[in-house]
Short mmCIF file of C-alpha atoms in Angstrom, two decimals:
data_model
loop_
_atom_site.label_atom_id
_atom_site.label_comp_id
_atom_site.label_asym_id
_atom_site.label_seq_id
_atom_site.Cartn_x
_atom_site.Cartn_y
_atom_site.Cartn_z
CA MET A 68 -0.01 0.03 -0.17
CA ASN A 69 1.36 2.93 -1.04
CA ALA A 70 1.93 6.19 1.50
CA LYS A 71 -1.38 7.84 -0.41
CA ALA A 72 -3.84 5.28 -0.11
CA LEU A 73 -2.51 5.25 3.62
CA ILE A 74 -3.27 8.03 4.48
CA LEU A 75 -6.40 7.83 2.78
CA CYS A 76 -7.95 4.45 4.87
CA LEU A 77 -6.34 6.08 8.01
CA LEU A 78 -8.19 9.70 8.02
CA PRO A 79 -11.70 8.65 9.71
CA LEU A 80 -9.72 6.73 12.08
CA THR A 81 -6.70 9.71 12.75
CA ALA A 82 -9.95 12.04 13.47
CA THR A 83 -11.01 9.56 16.07
CA ALA A 84 -7.30 9.55 17.58
CA GLN A 85 -7.55 13.40 17.89
CA GLY A 86 -10.34 13.25 20.15
CA PHE A 87 -12.94 14.95 17.30
CA ALA A 88 -14.29 14.52 14.15
CA GLY A 89 -15.80 10.75 14.60
CA LEU A 90 -15.07 10.46 18.12
CA GLY A 91 -18.76 10.14 18.67
CA THR A 92 -19.81 7.88 15.82
CA GLU A 93 -21.25 4.14 16.35
CA LEU A 94 -19.37 1.44 18.35
CA GLU A 95 -19.52 -1.59 16.01
CA GLY A 96 -19.36 -4.44 18.01
CA PHE A 97 -16.47 -2.58 20.00
CA ALA A 98 -15.86 -2.69 23.58
CA VAL A 99 -17.08 0.01 26.00
CA PRO A 100 -15.28 1.38 29.20
CA GLN A 101 -17.20 0.44 32.46
CA PRO A 102 -17.36 2.08 35.64
CA ASP A 103 -15.04 0.87 38.77
CA PRO A 104 -12.42 -0.44 36.38
CA VAL A 105 -9.41 -2.80 37.85
CA PHE A 106 -6.59 -2.23 36.10
CA ASP A 107 -3.70 -4.54 35.43
CA PHE A 108 0.02 -3.73 35.19
CA PRO A 109 1.86 -4.01 32.79
CA THR A 110 -0.74 -5.44 30.87
CA ASP A 111 -2.57 -2.65 30.46
CA HIS A 112 0.52 -0.40 29.70
CA GLY A 113 -0.02 -2.30 26.40
CA PRO A 114 -2.76 -1.94 23.75
CA HIS A 115 -6.45 -2.87 24.16
CA ASN A 116 -7.47 -4.39 20.48
CA ASP A 117 -11.19 -4.31 21.31
CA TYR A 118 -11.26 -0.83 21.80
CA ARG A 119 -11.32 1.51 19.01
CA ILE A 120 -8.86 4.00 20.10
CA GLU A 121 -6.16 4.14 22.03
CA TRP A 122 -2.97 6.61 22.44
CA TRP A 123 0.48 6.63 24.52
CA TYR A 124 0.87 10.41 24.77
CA LEU A 125 3.93 11.99 26.31
CA THR A 126 4.70 15.48 26.38
CA ALA A 127 7.57 17.74 27.74
CA ASN A 128 8.56 21.24 29.10
CA LEU A 129 12.33 21.39 28.68
CA GLN A 130 15.28 24.07 29.24
CA GLY A 131 18.17 24.68 27.62
CA PRO A 132 21.77 25.29 29.10
CA ASP A 133 20.48 29.19 28.74
CA GLY A 134 17.37 29.23 29.93
CA THR A 135 15.69 28.91 26.54
CA PRO A 136 12.23 27.04 27.01
CA TYR A 137 11.50 24.08 24.85
CA GLY A 138 8.48 22.12 24.08
CA LEU A 139 8.67 18.45 22.87
CA GLN A 140 5.97 15.63 22.01
CA TRP A 141 5.74 11.92 21.35
CA THR A 142 3.06 10.02 20.68
CA LEU A 143 1.88 6.57 19.19
CA PHE A 144 -1.61 6.19 17.92
CA ARG A 145 -3.66 3.02 17.58
CA SER A 146 -6.90 2.90 16.05
CA ALA A 147 -8.88 -0.08 14.89
CA MET A 148 -11.33 -0.75 11.87
CA ALA A 149 -12.67 -3.87 13.08
CA PRO A 150 -12.62 -4.99 17.16
CA GLU A 151 -11.02 -8.46 16.77
CA GLU A 152 -7.07 -8.83 15.71
CA ARG A 153 -5.86 -10.56 12.44
CA GLU A 154 -2.29 -11.53 11.37
CA ASP A 155 -0.11 -10.27 8.91
CA TRP A 156 -1.88 -7.42 6.67
CA LYS A 157 -5.03 -8.76 7.76
CA SER A 158 -4.38 -6.92 10.73
CA PRO A 159 -6.94 -4.27 11.67
CA GLN A 160 -4.75 -2.33 13.68
CA LEU A 161 -3.52 1.13 12.20
CA TRP A 162 -0.64 2.86 13.99
CA MET A 163 0.02 6.67 13.23
CA GLY A 164 2.92 8.91 15.44
CA HIS A 165 3.12 12.50 15.94
CA ALA A 166 6.96 14.02 17.07
CA ALA A 167 7.01 17.46 17.71
CA VAL A 168 9.82 20.09 18.90
CA THR A 169 8.59 23.38 19.98
CA THR A 170 10.59 26.11 20.68
CA PRO A 171 10.00 30.10 21.03
CA ASP A 172 10.47 30.83 17.32
CA HIS A 173 9.81 27.62 15.77
CA HIS A 174 7.81 24.43 15.65
CA TYR A 175 8.80 21.06 13.94
CA VAL A 176 6.57 18.40 13.20
CA SER A 177 6.70 14.57 11.54
CA GLU A 178 4.47 12.49 11.26
CA ARG A 179 5.13 8.78 10.66
CA LEU A 180 1.77 6.04 9.37
CA ALA A 181 1.39 2.21 9.51
CA ARG A 182 -0.59 -0.95 9.46
CA GLY A 183 -0.37 -3.18 11.80
CA GLY A 184 0.22 -7.04 11.80
CA VAL A 185 3.56 -6.61 9.94
CA GLY A 186 5.95 -5.10 13.03
CA GLN A 187 6.82 -1.67 11.54
CA ALA A 188 4.26 -0.35 14.55
CA GLY A 189 2.90 -1.64 17.86
CA VAL A 190 3.29 -1.86 21.58
CA ILE A 191 4.25 -4.53 23.70
CA ALA A 192 3.32 -4.66 27.28
CA ASP A 193 5.98 -6.43 28.96
CA PRO A 194 8.87 -5.57 28.95
CA PHE A 195 7.05 -2.45 27.66
CA ALA A 196 7.55 -1.19 24.22
CA ALA A 197 6.43 0.79 21.53
CA TRP A 198 7.24 2.29 18.17
CA ILE A 199 6.71 3.03 15.09
CA ASP A 200 9.59 3.16 12.13
CA ASP A 201 12.66 3.64 14.52
CA TRP A 202 10.41 6.00 16.87
CA THR A 203 11.17 4.08 20.08
CA LEU A 204 9.60 4.81 23.69
CA GLN A 205 11.13 1.72 25.81
CA GLY A 206 11.41 0.44 29.66
CA ASP A 207 10.04 -0.32 32.73
CA TRP A 208 8.07 2.86 33.13
CA GLU A 209 10.59 3.44 36.01
CA THR A 210 13.01 4.51 33.32
CA LEU A 211 12.10 5.44 29.74
CA GLN A 212 14.24 5.41 26.22
CA MET A 213 12.69 7.59 24.09
CA THR A 214 13.38 8.73 20.21
CA ALA A 215 12.40 10.20 17.54
CA SER A 216 13.55 11.29 13.97
CA ALA A 217 13.06 14.01 10.70
CA PRO A 218 14.63 15.96 8.21
CA ASP A 219 14.99 18.72 10.26
CA PHE A 220 14.96 17.38 14.13
CA ALA A 221 15.76 14.67 16.16
CA TYR A 222 15.86 13.79 20.11
CA GLU A 223 17.01 11.19 22.22
CA MET A 224 15.79 11.49 25.48
CA THR A 225 15.66 9.20 29.41
CA LEU A 226 12.80 9.89 31.51
CA THR A 227 12.86 8.50 35.68
CA ALA A 228 9.38 8.31 37.26
CA GLU A 229 9.84 10.43 40.53
CA GLY A 230 5.40 9.90 41.36
CA PRO A 231 2.68 6.98 40.74
CA LEU A 232 0.73 6.83 38.33
CA VAL A 233 -2.81 8.72 38.85
CA PHE A 234 -5.97 7.65 37.99
CA HIS A 235 -8.18 10.51 36.30
CA GLY A 236 -12.49 10.62 36.70
CA ASP A 237 -13.77 8.04 39.12
CA ASP A 238 -10.43 5.18 39.59
CA GLY A 239 -9.43 5.86 36.01
CA TYR A 240 -12.96 5.77 34.22
CA SER A 241 -13.04 9.61 32.90
CA VAL A 242 -16.84 10.63 31.55
CA LYS A 243 -16.52 12.34 28.73
CA SER A 244 -19.88 13.90 28.06
CA ALA A 245 -23.55 14.64 30.04
CA ALA A 246 -24.40 11.87 27.79
CA GLY A 247 -22.30 9.28 29.75
CA GLN A 248 -19.67 8.56 26.89
CA ALA A 249 -15.97 7.76 28.94
CA SER A 250 -13.01 6.28 28.41
CA TYR A 251 -10.01 4.77 30.77
CA TYR A 252 -7.62 7.04 31.60
CA TYR A 253 -4.41 6.93 33.76
CA SER A 254 -1.05 8.86 33.15
CA GLN A 255 2.51 9.54 34.75
CA PRO A 256 3.07 13.17 35.32
CA PHE A 257 5.47 12.48 37.20
CA PHE A 258 8.50 12.18 35.06
CA ARG A 259 12.28 14.07 34.78
CA ILE A 260 13.49 13.89 31.38
CA ALA A 261 16.69 15.00 30.22
CA GLY A 262 18.83 14.47 26.69
CA THR A 263 19.57 16.00 23.75
CA LEU A 264 17.63 17.62 21.01
CA GLN A 265 19.12 18.01 17.42
CA LEU A 266 17.68 21.51 15.79
CA PRO A 267 19.18 22.63 12.59
CA GLN A 268 21.13 24.94 14.86
CA GLY A 269 22.82 22.57 16.34
CA ASP A 270 22.38 19.61 19.80
CA ILE A 271 21.10 21.47 22.76
CA PRO A 272 21.24 19.22 25.66
CA VAL A 273 17.67 19.99 27.71
CA THR A 274 16.37 19.13 31.11
CA GLY A 275 12.92 19.17 32.71
CA ASN A 276 9.65 17.41 33.16
CA ALA A 277 6.82 15.40 31.28
CA TRP A 278 3.85 14.20 31.45
CA LEU A 279 2.67 10.62 30.00
CA ASP A 280 -1.26 9.88 29.15
CA ARG A 281 -2.50 6.82 28.50
CA GLU A 282 -6.09 6.37 27.03
CA TRP A 283 -8.14 4.17 25.55
CA SER A 284 -12.57 4.09 24.58
CA SER A 285 -14.54 2.90 21.32
CA GLN A 286 -17.03 6.16 21.83
CA PRO A 287 -15.24 8.60 24.13
CA LEU A 288 -17.26 11.95 22.45
CA ALA A 289 -21.34 12.67 22.25
CA ASP A 290 -22.38 13.24 18.75
CA ASN A 291 -22.91 17.24 19.63
CA GLN A 292 -19.27 17.39 20.83
CA THR A 293 -16.47 18.68 18.09
CA GLY A 294 -13.47 18.83 19.87
CA TRP A 295 -11.15 19.50 22.85
CA ASP A 296 -9.34 22.26 25.17
CA TRP A 297 -6.68 20.05 27.27
CA PHE A 298 -4.53 21.44 29.77
CA SER A 299 -1.54 19.74 31.70
CA LEU A 300 -0.24 22.22 34.15
CA SER A 301 2.87 21.71 36.84
CA PHE A 302 2.97 24.35 39.47
CA ASP A 303 6.62 25.42 40.89
CA ASP A 304 4.79 23.76 43.97
CA GLY A 305 4.85 20.26 43.08
CA ASN A 306 0.71 19.94 42.48
CA LYS A 307 -0.66 19.59 38.96
CA LEU A 308 -3.74 20.05 37.13
CA MET A 309 -5.34 18.10 34.26
CA GLY A 310 -8.52 19.31 32.77
CA PHE A 311 -10.24 19.33 30.08
CA ARG A 312 -13.12 21.54 28.20
CA LEU A 313 -15.37 19.62 25.76
CA GLN A 314 -16.90 21.85 22.91
CA GLN A 315 -20.72 21.52 22.28
CA THR A 316 -22.54 22.34 19.27
CA ASP A 317 -24.96 24.61 21.44
CA GLY A 318 -21.89 26.65 22.60
CA ASN A 319 -21.97 25.04 25.81
CA ASN A 320 -18.93 22.85 27.08
CA TYR A 321 -18.36 19.43 29.00
CA THR A 322 -15.43 19.97 31.78
CA SER A 323 -13.39 17.73 34.06
CA ALA A 324 -10.55 18.06 35.84
CA THR A 325 -8.12 16.48 38.11
CA TRP A 326 -5.73 17.59 41.03
CA ILE A 327 -3.02 15.89 41.54
CA THR A 328 -1.00 16.82 44.95
CA ALA A 329 3.58 16.50 45.18
CA ASP A 330 2.27 13.10 46.70
CA GLY A 331 0.70 11.79 44.08
CA GLN A 332 -2.53 12.00 45.60
CA THR A 333 -5.84 12.89 43.44
CA THR A 334 -9.38 14.85 43.85
CA ALA A 335 -11.91 14.31 40.68
CA TYR A 336 -13.82 16.98 39.66
CA PRO A 337 -17.07 16.58 37.57
CA ASP A 338 -18.89 19.26 34.96
CA GLY A 339 -18.59 22.75 35.86
CA ALA A 340 -16.16 22.81 38.53
CA LEU A 341 -13.57 23.82 36.28
CA SER A 342 -13.81 26.93 33.78
CA ALA A 343 -11.27 27.88 30.80
CA THR A 344 -11.87 31.16 28.88
CA PRO A 345 -9.81 32.40 25.86
CA LEU A 346 -8.56 35.66 25.94
CA ASP A 347 -6.41 36.13 22.93
CA THR A 348 -6.48 34.10 19.81
CA HIS A 349 -4.23 33.99 16.90
CA ASN A 350 -4.09 33.35 13.61
CA THR A 351 -1.72 30.36 12.43
CA ALA A 352 -2.25 28.14 9.53
CA GLY A 353 -5.46 30.44 8.53
CA ARG A 354 -7.69 29.41 11.84
CA ASP A 355 -8.13 31.52 14.61
CA VAL A 356 -6.74 29.73 17.82
CA PRO A 357 -6.87 30.76 21.96
CA VAL A 358 -3.35 30.66 22.54
CA ARG A 359 -4.21 32.39 25.82
CA TRP A 360 -6.69 31.39 28.49
CA GLN A 361 -7.64 31.69 31.93
CA VAL A 362 -8.10 28.66 33.96
CA GLN A 363 -10.16 28.44 36.87
CA LEU A 364 -10.94 26.07 39.46
CA PRO A 365 -12.28 27.92 42.57
CA ALA A 366 -12.22 24.91 45.02
CA LYS A 367 -8.32 24.86 45.05
CA ASP A 368 -8.11 28.69 44.68
CA VAL A 369 -6.39 28.34 41.06
CA ASN A 370 -6.86 31.13 38.91
CA VAL A 371 -4.26 31.44 36.62
CA THR A 372 -3.37 32.66 32.94
CA VAL A 373 -2.50 29.95 30.60
CA GLU A 374 -0.55 31.42 27.75
CA ALA A 375 1.57 29.64 24.88
CA ILE A 376 5.38 30.35 24.06
CA ASN A 377 5.15 29.63 20.79
CA PRO A 378 1.75 31.09 19.13
CA ASP A 379 2.36 29.22 15.96
CA ALA A 380 2.72 25.15 17.56
CA TRP A 381 0.08 23.98 14.85
CA MET A 382 0.98 20.63 14.11
CA ALA A 383 0.13 20.26 10.33
CA THR A 384 -0.64 16.21 10.24
CA SER A 385 -3.21 14.45 8.61
CA ILE A 386 -5.86 16.14 10.89
CA PRO A 387 -3.78 19.21 12.08
CA TYR A 388 -4.79 20.38 15.53
CA TRP A 389 -2.60 22.25 18.02
CA GLU A 390 0.03 21.66 20.34
CA GLY A 391 2.05 23.14 22.65
CA PRO A 392 4.02 24.35 25.71
CA VAL A 393 2.80 27.15 28.14
CA THR A 394 3.27 29.34 30.42
CA VAL A 395 1.52 29.61 33.77
CA THR A 396 0.82 32.48 35.82
CA GLY A 397 -1.47 34.17 38.59
CA SER A 398 -2.48 32.21 41.90
CA HIS A 399 0.00 29.31 40.84
CA ALA A 400 2.96 29.77 39.05
CA GLY A 401 4.22 27.22 36.88
CA GLU A 402 4.89 25.81 32.98
CA GLY A 403 2.68 23.02 30.84
CA TYR A 404 1.10 21.67 27.73
CA LEU A 405 -2.26 22.66 26.05
CA GLU A 406 -3.66 20.41 23.33
CA MET A 407 -6.71 22.23 20.87
CA THR A 408 -8.96 20.14 18.15
CA GLY A 409 -11.40 21.07 16.58
CA TYR A 410 -10.54 24.18 15.20
CA GLU A 411 -10.76 23.76 11.23
#
């Protein structure tokens, strides 16, 4: 299958992987997340082929020797055309990888596409390994090695966990709509990361913090939801906040949040507890995208301004979206990442 044909096959499913345009479609025999999940590790670090969509999603806030901020992304998406696995080219699994490096002045992006069943891409739970072509993320989840390369950038990183896994929603059952759509969702937000960015201006040693999300489902959005704005914020006092705002066709939003203490204790907040309000937009790739936000969680006295380090962090991939590092000021200072989908 040539690259163009593969992209055409992936299009309806790449939209699914990104969290918009298709996530509310029918299940077609796939499994559905249920309340009161019981996770099994290391098995659940691996793929769940009876669910339609899944991702291993890492973002990192980095600093160079001169204090320059950088952002890094490594993502592997799995989408399925059918809920059962088959061997070789008959496999219904489709894989897509995204890698990016963001600087204050540039945003470097690369994409890889692959079919399942032939070894080009995949995930193994134990020992953990995720890959697409020569992009890799592997280790024991206490320490991971990560690589990616593209014509204009590359990186090699080591990640070391300094805290526990955290589970969003009700013990990992993350509700996404008033109608009850949901996913299984957990994170490792306590990675320290160090390595080398290879950019056109040369090699740059970097250190910082990374956040790895794991999520799988089959229909996590309702049919009236079109995209999301997702925040992962790490505050200077060691506490963290994950929050998202799901956009609805009636102009309203569905929200959810997880407060994460410095030692990994969590408090989940339902729809309405978190507010995320755009303050400024920026035209990038012909789209007006919010790049400065007011994020509030009154229950934790959070009232912060979240601002993009580079407002042009547009992911010009098969299904485009915005993803980049942010600064946090206000009641809490810190840094984080922002993902915005559905801005077409």
